[in-house]
C-alpha cells in the first residue's frame, strides 16, 4: 500500500477514532478499529479486529497493510 510504503500510516493515527461515531456499518467500524490499531503499531490487535470484517475487500486492505514492514 502506498500509505505504508511511504511511512504515512501515522498520519491517520488521530483521525480514525473521530469517524467511528459517524459509521453505522459493522464492517466499516471493524475496519476503522483495525486500521486504528495498525496506526498505533499494534498488529496483534489489528488482526483480532480484522476477524470481525466480513467484506473481503476491507479485510484485504488490512492484511496488505500488515504485509509491508514499517519503515
mmCIF file with all atom_site columns, N, CA and C in Angstrom:
data_model
loop_
_atom_site.group_PDB
_atom_site.id
_atom_site.type_symbol
_atom_site.label_atom_id
_atom_site.label_alt_id
_atom_site.label_comp_id
_atom_site.label_asym_id
_atom_site.label_entity_id
_atom_site.label_seq_id
_atom_site.pdbx_PDB_ins_code
_atom_site.Cartn_x
_atom_site.Cartn_y
_atom_site.Cartn_z
_atom_site.occupancy
_atom_site.B_iso_or_equiv
_atom_site.pdbx_formal_charge
_atom_site.auth_seq_id
_atom_site.auth_comp_id
_atom_site.auth_asym_id
_atom_site.auth_atom_id
_atom_site.pdbx_PDB_model_num
ATOM 1   N N  . UNK A 1 1  ? 0.838   -1.175  0.000  1.00 0.00 ? 1  UNK A N  1
ATOM 2   C CA . UNK A 1 1  ? 0.000   0.000   0.000  1.00 0.00 ? 1  UNK A CA 1
ATOM 3   C C  . UNK A 1 1  ? 0.882   1.236   0.000  1.00 0.00 ? 1  UNK A C  1
ATOM 4   N N  . UNK A 1 2  ? 0.456   2.230   -0.720 1.00 0.00 ? 2  UNK A N  1
ATOM 5   C CA . UNK A 1 2  ? 1.219   3.464   -0.859 1.00 0.00 ? 2  UNK A CA 1
ATOM 6   C C  . UNK A 1 2  ? 1.402   4.147   0.486  1.00 0.00 ? 2  UNK A C  1
ATOM 7   N N  . UNK A 1 3  ? 0.360   4.162   1.296  1.00 0.00 ? 3  UNK A N  1
ATOM 8   C CA . UNK A 1 3  ? 0.431   4.817   2.600  1.00 0.00 ? 3  UNK A CA 1
ATOM 9   C C  . UNK A 1 3  ? 1.521   4.189   3.458  1.00 0.00 ? 3  UNK A C  1
ATOM 10  N N  . UNK A 1 4  ? 1.552   2.892   3.505  1.00 0.00 ? 4  UNK A N  1
ATOM 11  C CA . UNK A 1 4  ? 2.523   2.187   4.336  1.00 0.00 ? 4  UNK A CA 1
ATOM 12  C C  . UNK A 1 4  ? 3.930   2.298   3.751  1.00 0.00 ? 4  UNK A C  1
ATOM 13  N N  . UNK A 1 5  ? 4.070   2.123   2.433  1.00 0.00 ? 5  UNK A N  1
ATOM 14  C CA . UNK A 1 5  ? 5.386   2.205   1.793  1.00 0.00 ? 5  UNK A CA 1
ATOM 15  C C  . UNK A 1 5  ? 6.033   3.565   2.015  1.00 0.00 ? 5  UNK A C  1
ATOM 16  N N  . UNK A 1 6  ? 5.220   4.606   2.028  1.00 0.00 ? 6  UNK A N  1
ATOM 17  C CA . UNK A 1 6  ? 5.735   5.960   2.208  1.00 0.00 ? 6  UNK A CA 1
ATOM 18  C C  . UNK A 1 6  ? 5.755   6.390   3.675  1.00 0.00 ? 6  UNK A C  1
ATOM 19  N N  . UNK A 1 7  ? 5.534   5.416   4.557  1.00 0.00 ? 7  UNK A N  1
ATOM 20  C CA . UNK A 1 7  ? 5.575   5.666   6.003  1.00 0.00 ? 7  UNK A CA 1
ATOM 21  C C  . UNK A 1 7  ? 4.622   6.787   6.420  1.00 0.00 ? 7  UNK A C  1
ATOM 22  N N  . UNK A 1 8  ? 3.404   6.771   5.896  1.00 0.00 ? 8  UNK A N  1
ATOM 23  C CA . UNK A 1 8  ? 2.404   7.795   6.186  1.00 0.00 ? 8  UNK A CA 1
ATOM 24  C C  . UNK A 1 8  ? 1.237   7.269   7.024  1.00 0.00 ? 8  UNK A C  1
ATOM 25  N N  . UNK A 1 9  ? 1.323   6.021   7.447  1.00 0.00 ? 9  UNK A N  1
ATOM 26  C CA . UNK A 1 9  ? 0.240   5.427   8.233  1.00 0.00 ? 9  UNK A CA 1
ATOM 27  C C  . UNK A 1 9  ? 0.002   6.208   9.520  1.00 0.00 ? 9  UNK A C  1
ATOM 28  N N  . UNK A 1 10 ? 1.072   6.752   10.098 1.00 0.00 ? 10 UNK A N  1
ATOM 29  C CA . UNK A 1 10 ? 0.932   7.503   11.340 1.00 0.00 ? 10 UNK A CA 1
ATOM 30  C C  . UNK A 1 10 ? 0.108   8.781   11.170 1.00 0.00 ? 10 UNK A C  1
ATOM 31  N N  . UNK A 1 11 ? -0.018  9.285   9.939  1.00 0.00 ? 11 UNK A N  1
ATOM 32  C CA . UNK A 1 11 ? -0.829  10.480  9.711  1.00 0.00 ? 11 UNK A CA 1
ATOM 33  C C  . UNK A 1 11 ? -2.311  10.228  9.985  1.00 0.00 ? 11 UNK A C  1
ATOM 34  N N  . UNK A 1 12 ? -2.721  8.974   9.927  1.00 0.00 ? 12 UNK A N  1
ATOM 35  C CA . UNK A 1 12 ? -4.116  8.620   10.175 1.00 0.00 ? 12 UNK A CA 1
ATOM 36  C C  . UNK A 1 12 ? -4.407  8.408   11.665 1.00 0.00 ? 12 UNK A C  1
ATOM 37  N N  . UNK A 1 13 ? -3.381  8.288   12.466 1.00 0.00 ? 13 UNK A N  1
ATOM 38  C CA . UNK A 1 13 ? -3.499  7.872   13.865 1.00 0.00 ? 13 UNK A CA 1
ATOM 39  C C  . UNK A 1 13 ? -4.610  8.588   14.637 1.00 0.00 ? 13 UNK A C  1
ATOM 40  N N  . UNK A 1 14 ? -4.615  9.891   14.630 1.00 0.00 ? 14 UNK A N  1
ATOM 41  C CA . UNK A 1 14 ? -5.575  10.642  15.445 1.00 0.00 ? 14 UNK A CA 1
ATOM 42  C C  . UNK A 1 14 ? -6.876  10.955  14.720 1.00 0.00 ? 14 UNK A C  1
ATOM 43  N N  . UNK A 1 15 ? -6.983  10.557  13.485 1.00 0.00 ? 15 UNK A N  1
ATOM 44  C CA . UNK A 1 15 ? -8.160  10.918  12.686 1.00 0.00 ? 15 UNK A CA 1
ATOM 45  C C  . UNK A 1 15 ? -9.214  9.817   12.596 1.00 0.00 ? 15 UNK A C  1
ATOM 46  N N  . UNK A 1 16 ? -8.821  8.598   12.835 1.00 0.00 ? 16 UNK A N  1
ATOM 47  C CA . UNK A 1 16 ? -9.739  7.474   12.627 1.00 0.00 ? 16 UNK A CA 1
ATOM 48  C C  . UNK A 1 16 ? -10.818 7.372   13.695 1.00 0.00 ? 16 UNK A C  1
ATOM 49  N N  . UNK A 1 17 ? -10.461 7.583   14.945 1.00 0.00 ? 17 UNK A N  1
ATOM 50  C CA . UNK A 1 17 ? -11.437 7.427   16.022 1.00 0.00 ? 17 UNK A CA 1
ATOM 51  C C  . UNK A 1 17 ? -12.544 8.476   15.957 1.00 0.00 ? 17 UNK A C  1
ATOM 52  N N  . UNK A 1 18 ? -12.269 9.589   15.318 1.00 0.00 ? 18 UNK A N  1
ATOM 53  C CA . UNK A 1 18 ? -13.287 10.627  15.131 1.00 0.00 ? 18 UNK A CA 1
ATOM 54  C C  . UNK A 1 18 ? -14.407 10.121  14.224 1.00 0.00 ? 18 UNK A C  1
ATOM 55  N N  . UNK A 1 19 ? -14.057 9.245   13.288 1.00 0.00 ? 19 UNK A N  1
ATOM 56  C CA . UNK A 1 19 ? -15.032 8.728   12.326 1.00 0.00 ? 19 UNK A CA 1
ATOM 57  C C  . UNK A 1 19 ? -15.969 7.675   12.917 1.00 0.00 ? 19 UNK A C  1
ATOM 58  N N  . UNK A 1 20 ? -15.523 6.967   13.944 1.00 0.00 ? 20 UNK A N  1
ATOM 59  C CA . UNK A 1 20 ? -16.299 5.843   14.483 1.00 0.00 ? 20 UNK A CA 1
ATOM 60  C C  . UNK A 1 20 ? -17.745 6.171   14.821 1.00 0.00 ? 20 UNK A C  1
ATOM 61  N N  . UNK A 1 21 ? -18.031 7.256   15.531 1.00 0.00 ? 21 UNK A N  1
ATOM 62  C CA . UNK A 1 21 ? -19.439 7.545   15.854 1.00 0.00 ? 21 UNK A CA 1
ATOM 63  C C  . UNK A 1 21 ? -20.305 7.831   14.630 1.00 0.00 ? 21 UNK A C  1
ATOM 64  N N  . UNK A 1 22 ? -19.668 8.175   13.527 1.00 0.00 ? 22 UNK A N  1
ATOM 65  C CA . UNK A 1 22 ? -20.405 8.528   12.324 1.00 0.00 ? 22 UNK A CA 1
ATOM 66  C C  . UNK A 1 22 ? -20.684 7.329   11.421 1.00 0.00 ? 22 UNK A C  1
ATOM 67  N N  . UNK A 1 23 ? -20.099 6.180   11.756 1.00 0.00 ? 23 UNK A N  1
ATOM 68  C CA . UNK A 1 23 ? -20.215 4.981   10.921 1.00 0.00 ? 23 UNK A CA 1
ATOM 69  C C  . UNK A 1 23 ? -21.129 3.969   11.603 1.00 0.00 ? 23 UNK A C  1
ATOM 70  N N  . UNK A 1 24 ? -22.170 3.551   10.895 1.00 0.00 ? 24 UNK A N  1
ATOM 71  C CA . UNK A 1 24 ? -23.086 2.574   11.479 1.00 0.00 ? 24 UNK A CA 1
ATOM 72  C C  . UNK A 1 24 ? -22.863 1.166   10.922 1.00 0.00 ? 24 UNK A C  1
ATOM 73  N N  . UNK A 1 25 ? -22.160 1.057   9.819  1.00 0.00 ? 25 UNK A N  1
ATOM 74  C CA . UNK A 1 25 ? -21.897 -0.237  9.203  1.00 0.00 ? 25 UNK A CA 1
ATOM 75  C C  . UNK A 1 25 ? -20.857 -1.002  10.025 1.00 0.00 ? 25 UNK A C  1
ATOM 76  N N  . UNK A 1 26 ? -21.186 -2.224  10.416 1.00 0.00 ? 26 UNK A N  1
ATOM 77  C CA . UNK A 1 26 ? -20.286 -3.016  11.281 1.00 0.00 ? 26 UNK A CA 1
ATOM 78  C C  . UNK A 1 26 ? -18.951 -3.316  10.618 1.00 0.00 ? 26 UNK A C  1
ATOM 79  N N  . UNK A 1 27 ? -18.971 -3.595  9.326  1.00 0.00 ? 27 UNK A N  1
ATOM 80  C CA . UNK A 1 27 ? -17.715 -3.854  8.624  1.00 0.00 ? 27 UNK A CA 1
ATOM 81  C C  . UNK A 1 27 ? -16.814 -2.626  8.644  1.00 0.00 ? 27 UNK A C  1
ATOM 82  N N  . UNK A 1 28 ? -17.395 -1.463  8.389  1.00 0.00 ? 28 UNK A N  1
ATOM 83  C CA . UNK A 1 28 ? -16.602 -0.238  8.392  1.00 0.00 ? 28 UNK A CA 1
ATOM 84  C C  . UNK A 1 28 ? -16.087 0.087   9.794  1.00 0.00 ? 28 UNK A C  1
ATOM 85  N N  . UNK A 1 29 ? -16.904 -0.177  10.807 1.00 0.00 ? 29 UNK A N  1
ATOM 86  C CA . UNK A 1 29 ? -16.452 0.045   12.180 1.00 0.00 ? 29 UNK A CA 1
ATOM 87  C C  . UNK A 1 29 ? -15.267 -0.857  12.509 1.00 0.00 ? 29 UNK A C  1
ATOM 88  N N  . UNK A 1 30 ? -15.377 -2.126  12.176 1.00 0.00 ? 30 UNK A N  1
ATOM 89  C CA . UNK A 1 30 ? -14.285 -3.073  12.437 1.00 0.00 ? 30 UNK A CA 1
ATOM 90  C C  . UNK A 1 30 ? -13.041 -2.684  11.640 1.00 0.00 ? 30 UNK A C  1
ATOM 91  N N  . UNK A 1 31 ? -13.241 -2.235  10.409 1.00 0.00 ? 31 UNK A N  1
ATOM 92  C CA . UNK A 1 31 ? -12.134 -1.789  9.574  1.00 0.00 ? 31 UNK A CA 1
ATOM 93  C C  . UNK A 1 31 ? -11.420 -0.598  10.211 1.00 0.00 ? 31 UNK A C  1
ATOM 94  N N  . UNK A 1 32 ? -12.200 0.397   10.642 1.00 0.00 ? 32 UNK A N  1
ATOM 95  C CA . UNK A 1 32 ? -11.605 1.583   11.259 1.00 0.00 ? 32 UNK A CA 1
ATOM 96  C C  . UNK A 1 32 ? -10.869 1.238   12.547 1.00 0.00 ? 32 UNK A C  1
ATOM 97  N N  . UNK A 1 33 ? -11.453 0.355   13.358 1.00 0.00 ? 33 UNK A N  1
ATOM 98  C CA . UNK A 1 33 ? -10.792 -0.051  14.598 1.00 0.00 ? 33 UNK A CA 1
ATOM 99  C C  . UNK A 1 33 ? -9.492  -0.800  14.306 1.00 0.00 ? 33 UNK A C  1
ATOM 100 N N  . UNK A 1 34 ? -9.527  -1.665  13.318 1.00 0.00 ? 34 UNK A N  1
ATOM 101 C CA . UNK A 1 34 ? -8.345  -2.418  12.944 1.00 0.00 ? 34 UNK A CA 1
ATOM 102 C C  . UNK A 1 34 ? -7.268  -1.489  12.383 1.00 0.00 ? 34 UNK A C  1
ATOM 103 N N  . UNK A 1 35 ? -7.662  -0.582  11.529 1.00 0.00 ? 35 UNK A N  1
ATOM 104 C CA . UNK A 1 35 ? -6.731  0.382   10.959 1.00 0.00 ? 35 UNK A CA 1
ATOM 105 C C  . UNK A 1 35 ? -6.145  1.283   12.051 1.00 0.00 ? 35 UNK A C  1
ATOM 106 N N  . UNK A 1 36 ? -6.969  1.665   12.990 1.00 0.00 ? 36 UNK A N  1
ATOM 107 C CA . UNK A 1 36 ? -6.508  2.476   14.115 1.00 0.00 ? 36 UNK A CA 1
ATOM 108 C C  . UNK A 1 36 ? -5.454  1.723   14.927 1.00 0.00 ? 36 UNK A C  1
ATOM 109 N N  . UNK A 1 37 ? -5.693  0.443   15.170 1.00 0.00 ? 37 UNK A N  1
ATOM 110 C CA . UNK A 1 37 ? -4.715  -0.370  15.891 1.00 0.00 ? 37 UNK A CA 1
ATOM 111 C C  . UNK A 1 37 ? -3.395  -0.428  15.126 1.00 0.00 ? 37 UNK A C  1
ATOM 112 N N  . UNK A 1 38 ? -3.471  -0.553  13.816 1.00 0.00 ? 38 UNK A N  1
ATOM 113 C CA . UNK A 1 38 ? -2.250  -0.577  13.000 1.00 0.00 ? 38 UNK A CA 1
ATOM 114 C C  . UNK A 1 38 ? -1.479  0.732   13.094 1.00 0.00 ? 38 UNK A C  1
ATOM 115 N N  . UNK A 1 39 ? -2.195  1.844   13.083 1.00 0.00 ? 39 UNK A N  1
ATOM 116 C CA . UNK A 1 39 ? -1.520  3.142   13.147 1.00 0.00 ? 39 UNK A CA 1
ATOM 117 C C  . UNK A 1 39 ? -0.808  3.324   14.478 1.00 0.00 ? 39 UNK A C  1
ATOM 118 N N  . UNK A 1 40 ? -1.247  2.592   15.490 1.00 0.00 ? 40 UNK A N  1
ATOM 119 C CA . UNK A 1 40 ? -0.620  2.664   16.814 1.00 0.00 ? 40 UNK A CA 1
ATOM 120 C C  . UNK A 1 40 ? 0.432   1.584   17.006 1.00 0.00 ? 40 UNK A C  1
ATOM 121 N N  . UNK A 1 41 ? 0.687   0.825   15.929 1.00 0.00 ? 41 UNK A N  1
ATOM 122 C CA . UNK A 1 41 ? 1.720   -0.200  15.987 1.00 0.00 ? 41 UNK A CA 1
ATOM 123 C C  . UNK A 1 41 ? 1.296   -1.493  16.642 1.00 0.00 ? 41 UNK A C  1
ATOM 124 N N  . UNK A 1 42 ? 0.000   -1.730  16.763 1.00 0.00 ? 42 UNK A N  1
ATOM 125 C CA . UNK A 1 42 ? -0.491  -2.927  17.418 1.00 0.00 ? 42 UNK A CA 1
ATOM 126 C C  . UNK A 1 42 ? -1.075  -3.903  16.390 1.00 0.00 ? 42 UNK A C  1
ATOM 127 N N  . UNK A 1 43 ? -0.189  -4.629  15.718 1.00 0.00 ? 43 UNK A N  1
ATOM 128 C CA . UNK A 1 43 ? -0.613  -5.559  14.666 1.00 0.00 ? 43 UNK A CA 1
ATOM 129 C C  . UNK A 1 43 ? -1.442  -6.712  15.219 1.00 0.00 ? 43 UNK A C  1
ATOM 130 N N  . UNK A 1 44 ? -1.135  -7.159  16.423 1.00 0.00 ? 44 UNK A N  1
ATOM 131 C CA . UNK A 1 44 ? -1.886  -8.273  17.023 1.00 0.00 ? 44 UNK A CA 1
ATOM 132 C C  . UNK A 1 44 ? -3.351  -7.883  17.218 1.00 0.00 ? 44 UNK A C  1
ATOM 133 N N  . UNK A 1 45 ? -3.578  -6.708  17.769 1.00 0.00 ? 45 UNK A N  1
ATOM 134 C CA . UNK A 1 45 ? -4.946  -6.222  17.965 1.00 0.00 ? 45 UNK A CA 1
ATOM 135 C C  . UNK A 1 45 ? -5.636  -6.005  16.623 1.00 0.00 ? 45 UNK A C  1
ATOM 136 N N  . UNK A 1 46 ? -4.896  -5.483  15.655 1.00 0.00 ? 46 UNK A N  1
ATOM 137 C CA . UNK A 1 46 ? -5.455  -5.246  14.327 1.00 0.00 ? 46 UNK A CA 1
ATOM 138 C C  . UNK A 1 46 ? -5.930  -6.550  13.698 1.00 0.00 ? 46 UNK A C  1
ATOM 139 N N  . UNK A 1 47 ? -5.146  -7.614  13.856 1.00 0.00 ? 47 UNK A N  1
ATOM 140 C CA . UNK A 1 47 ? -5.542  -8.930  13.321 1.00 0.00 ? 47 UNK A CA 1
ATOM 141 C C  . UNK A 1 47 ? -6.824  -9.428  13.983 1.00 0.00 ? 47 UNK A C  1
ATOM 142 N N  . UNK A 1 48 ? -6.900  -9.285  15.287 1.00 0.00 ? 48 UNK A N  1
ATOM 143 C CA . UNK A 1 48 ? -8.102  -9.725  16.004 1.00 0.00 ? 48 UNK A CA 1
ATOM 144 C C  . UNK A 1 48 ? -9.333  -8.944  15.545 1.00 0.00 ? 48 UNK A C  1
ATOM 145 N N  . UNK A 1 49 ? -9.185  -7.655  15.398 1.00 0.00 ? 49 UNK A N  1
ATOM 146 C CA . UNK A 1 49 ? -10.297 -6.821  14.963 1.00 0.00 ? 49 UNK A CA 1
ATOM 147 C C  . UNK A 1 49 ? -10.678 -7.112  13.515 1.00 0.00 ? 49 UNK A C  1
ATOM 148 N N  . UNK A 1 50 ? -9.695  -7.420  12.686 1.00 0.00 ? 50 UNK A N  1
ATOM 149 C CA . UNK A 1 50 ? -9.955  -7.709  11.273 1.00 0.00 ? 50 UNK A CA 1
ATOM 150 C C  . UNK A 1 50 ? -10.795 -8.968  11.102 1.00 0.00 ? 50 UNK A C  1
ATOM 151 N N  . UNK A 1 51 ? -10.777 -9.853  12.082 1.00 0.00 ? 51 UNK A N  1
ATOM 152 C CA . UNK A 1 51 ? -11.597 -11.072 12.004 1.00 0.00 ? 51 UNK A CA 1
ATOM 153 C C  . UNK A 1 51 ? -13.090 -10.745 11.992 1.00 0.00 ? 51 UNK A C  1
ATOM 154 N N  . UNK A 1 52 ? -13.445 -9.555  12.478 1.00 0.00 ? 52 UNK A N  1
ATOM 155 C CA . UNK A 1 52 ? -14.847 -9.127  12.508 1.00 0.00 ? 52 UNK A CA 1
ATOM 156 C C  . UNK A 1 52 ? -15.298 -8.475  11.209 1.00 0.00 ? 52 UNK A C  1
ATOM 157 N N  . UNK A 1 53 ? -14.401 -8.366  10.245 1.00 0.00 ? 53 UNK A N  1
ATOM 158 C CA . UNK A 1 53 ? -14.730 -7.750  8.960  1.00 0.00 ? 53 UNK A CA 1
ATOM 159 C C  . UNK A 1 53 ? -15.213 -8.835  8.006  1.00 0.00 ? 53 UNK A C  1
ATOM 160 N N  . UNK A 1 54 ? -16.417 -8.682  7.503  1.00 0.00 ? 54 UNK A N  1
ATOM 161 C CA . UNK A 1 54 ? -16.971 -9.647  6.546  1.00 0.00 ? 54 UNK A CA 1
ATOM 162 C C  . UNK A 1 54 ? -16.579 -9.324  5.115  1.00 0.00 ? 54 UNK A C  1
ATOM 163 N N  . UNK A 1 55 ? -16.366 -8.058  4.831  1.00 0.00 ? 55 UNK A N  1
ATOM 164 C CA . UNK A 1 55 ? -16.012 -7.632  3.478  1.00 0.00 ? 55 UNK A CA 1
ATOM 165 C C  . UNK A 1 55 ? -14.589 -8.076  3.151  1.00 0.00 ? 55 UNK A C  1
ATOM 166 N N  . UNK A 1 56 ? -14.466 -8.871  2.103  1.00 0.00 ? 56 UNK A N  1
ATOM 167 C CA . UNK A 1 56 ? -13.146 -9.360  1.697  1.00 0.00 ? 56 UNK A CA 1
ATOM 168 C C  . UNK A 1 56 ? -12.245 -8.209  1.227  1.00 0.00 ? 56 UNK A C  1
ATOM 169 N N  . UNK A 1 57 ? -12.827 -7.191  0.625  1.00 0.00 ? 57 UNK A N  1
ATOM 170 C CA . UNK A 1 57 ? -12.031 -6.046  0.166  1.00 0.00 ? 57 UNK A CA 1
ATOM 171 C C  . UNK A 1 57 ? -11.435 -5.288  1.347  1.00 0.00 ? 57 UNK A C  1
ATOM 172 N N  . UNK A 1 58 ? -12.264 -5.013  2.348  1.00 0.00 ? 58 UNK A N  1
ATOM 173 C CA . UNK A 1 58 ? -11.764 -4.287  3.519  1.00 0.00 ? 58 UNK A CA 1
ATOM 174 C C  . UNK A 1 58 ? -10.752 -5.128  4.290  1.00 0.00 ? 58 UNK A C  1
ATOM 175 N N  . UNK A 1 59 ? -11.048 -6.410  4.425  1.00 0.00 ? 59 UNK A N  1
ATOM 176 C CA . UNK A 1 59 ? -10.128 -7.309  5.113  1.00 0.00 ? 59 UNK A CA 1
ATOM 177 C C  . UNK A 1 59 ? -8.796  -7.378  4.357  1.00 0.00 ? 59 UNK A C  1
ATOM 178 N N  . UNK A 1 60 ? -8.867  -7.381  3.032  1.00 0.00 ? 60 UNK A N  1
ATOM 179 C CA . UNK A 1 60 ? -7.670  -7.410  2.205  1.00 0.00 ? 60 UNK A CA 1
ATOM 180 C C  . UNK A 1 60 ? -6.798  -6.177  2.384  1.00 0.00 ? 60 UNK A C  1
ATOM 181 N N  . UNK A 1 61 ? -7.436  -5.036  2.574  1.00 0.00 ? 61 UNK A N  1
ATOM 182 C CA . UNK A 1 61 ? -6.682  -3.799  2.797  1.00 0.00 ? 61 UNK A CA 1
ATOM 183 C C  . UNK A 1 61 ? -5.883  -3.902  4.094  1.00 0.00 ? 61 UNK A C  1
ATOM 184 N N  . UNK A 1 62 ? -6.533  -4.367  5.147  1.00 0.00 ? 62 UNK A N  1
ATOM 185 C CA . UNK A 1 62 ? -5.844  -4.516  6.432  1.00 0.00 ? 62 UNK A CA 1
ATOM 186 C C  . UNK A 1 62 ? -4.703  -5.515  6.302  1.00 0.00 ? 62 UNK A C  1
ATOM 187 N N  . UNK A 1 63 ? -4.973  -6.637  5.668  1.00 0.00 ? 63 UNK A N  1
ATOM 188 C CA . UNK A 1 63 ? -3.936  -7.659  5.512  1.00 0.00 ? 63 UNK A CA 1
ATOM 189 C C  . UNK A 1 63 ? -2.757  -7.138  4.703  1.00 0.00 ? 63 UNK A C  1
ATOM 190 N N  . UNK A 1 64 ? -3.027  -6.370  3.659  1.00 0.00 ? 64 UNK A N  1
ATOM 191 C CA . UNK A 1 64 ? -1.930  -5.848  2.849  1.00 0.00 ? 64 UNK A CA 1
ATOM 192 C C  . UNK A 1 64 ? -1.118  -4.808  3.621  1.00 0.00 ? 64 UNK A C  1
ATOM 193 N N  . UNK A 1 65 ? -1.779  -4.044  4.482  1.00 0.00 ? 65 UNK A N  1
ATOM 194 C CA . UNK A 1 65 ? -1.039  -3.085  5.311  1.00 0.00 ? 65 UNK A CA 1
ATOM 195 C C  . UNK A 1 65 ? -0.132  -3.803  6.306  1.00 0.00 ? 65 UNK A C  1
ATOM 196 N N  . UNK A 1 66 ? -0.545  -4.968  6.755  1.00 0.00 ? 66 UNK A N  1
ATOM 197 C CA . UNK A 1 66 ? 0.274   -5.719  7.707  1.00 0.00 ? 66 UNK A CA 1
ATOM 198 C C  . UNK A 1 66 ? 1.437   -6.430  7.016  1.00 0.00 ? 66 UNK A C  1
ATOM 199 N N  . UNK A 1 67 ? 1.348   -6.628  5.702  1.00 0.00 ? 67 UNK A N  1
ATOM 200 C CA . UNK A 1 67 ? 2.409   -7.330  4.971  1.00 0.00 ? 67 UNK A CA 1
ATOM 201 C C  . UNK A 1 67 ? 3.670   -6.509  4.831  1.00 0.00 ? 67 UNK A C  1
ATOM 202 N N  . UNK A 1 68 ? 3.540   -5.193  4.695  1.00 0.00 ? 68 UNK A N  1
ATOM 203 C CA . UNK A 1 68 ? 4.698   -4.345  4.489  1.00 0.00 ? 68 UNK A CA 1
ATOM 204 C C  . UNK A 1 68 ? 5.329   -3.994  5.830  1.00 0.00 ? 68 UNK A C  1
ATOM 205 N N  . UNK A 1 69 ? 6.624   -4.192  5.949  1.00 0.00 ? 69 UNK A N  1
ATOM 206 C CA . UNK A 1 69 ? 7.279   -3.813  7.207  1.00 0.00 ? 69 UNK A CA 1
ATOM 207 C C  . UNK A 1 69 ? 7.272   -2.298  7.390  1.00 0.00 ? 69 UNK A C  1
ATOM 208 N N  . UNK A 1 70 ? 7.147   -1.874  8.630  1.00 0.00 ? 70 UNK A N  1
ATOM 209 C CA . UNK A 1 70 ? 7.196   -0.448  8.931  1.00 0.00 ? 70 UNK A CA 1
ATOM 210 C C  . UNK A 1 70 ? 8.580   0.088   8.622  1.00 0.00 ? 70 UNK A C  1
ATOM 211 N N  . UNK A 1 71 ? 8.640   1.306   8.171  1.00 0.00 ? 71 UNK A N  1
ATOM 212 C CA . UNK A 1 71 ? 9.932   1.903   7.817  1.00 0.00 ? 71 UNK A CA 1
ATOM 213 C C  . UNK A 1 71 ? 10.397  2.863   8.870  1.00 0.00 ? 71 UNK A C  1
#
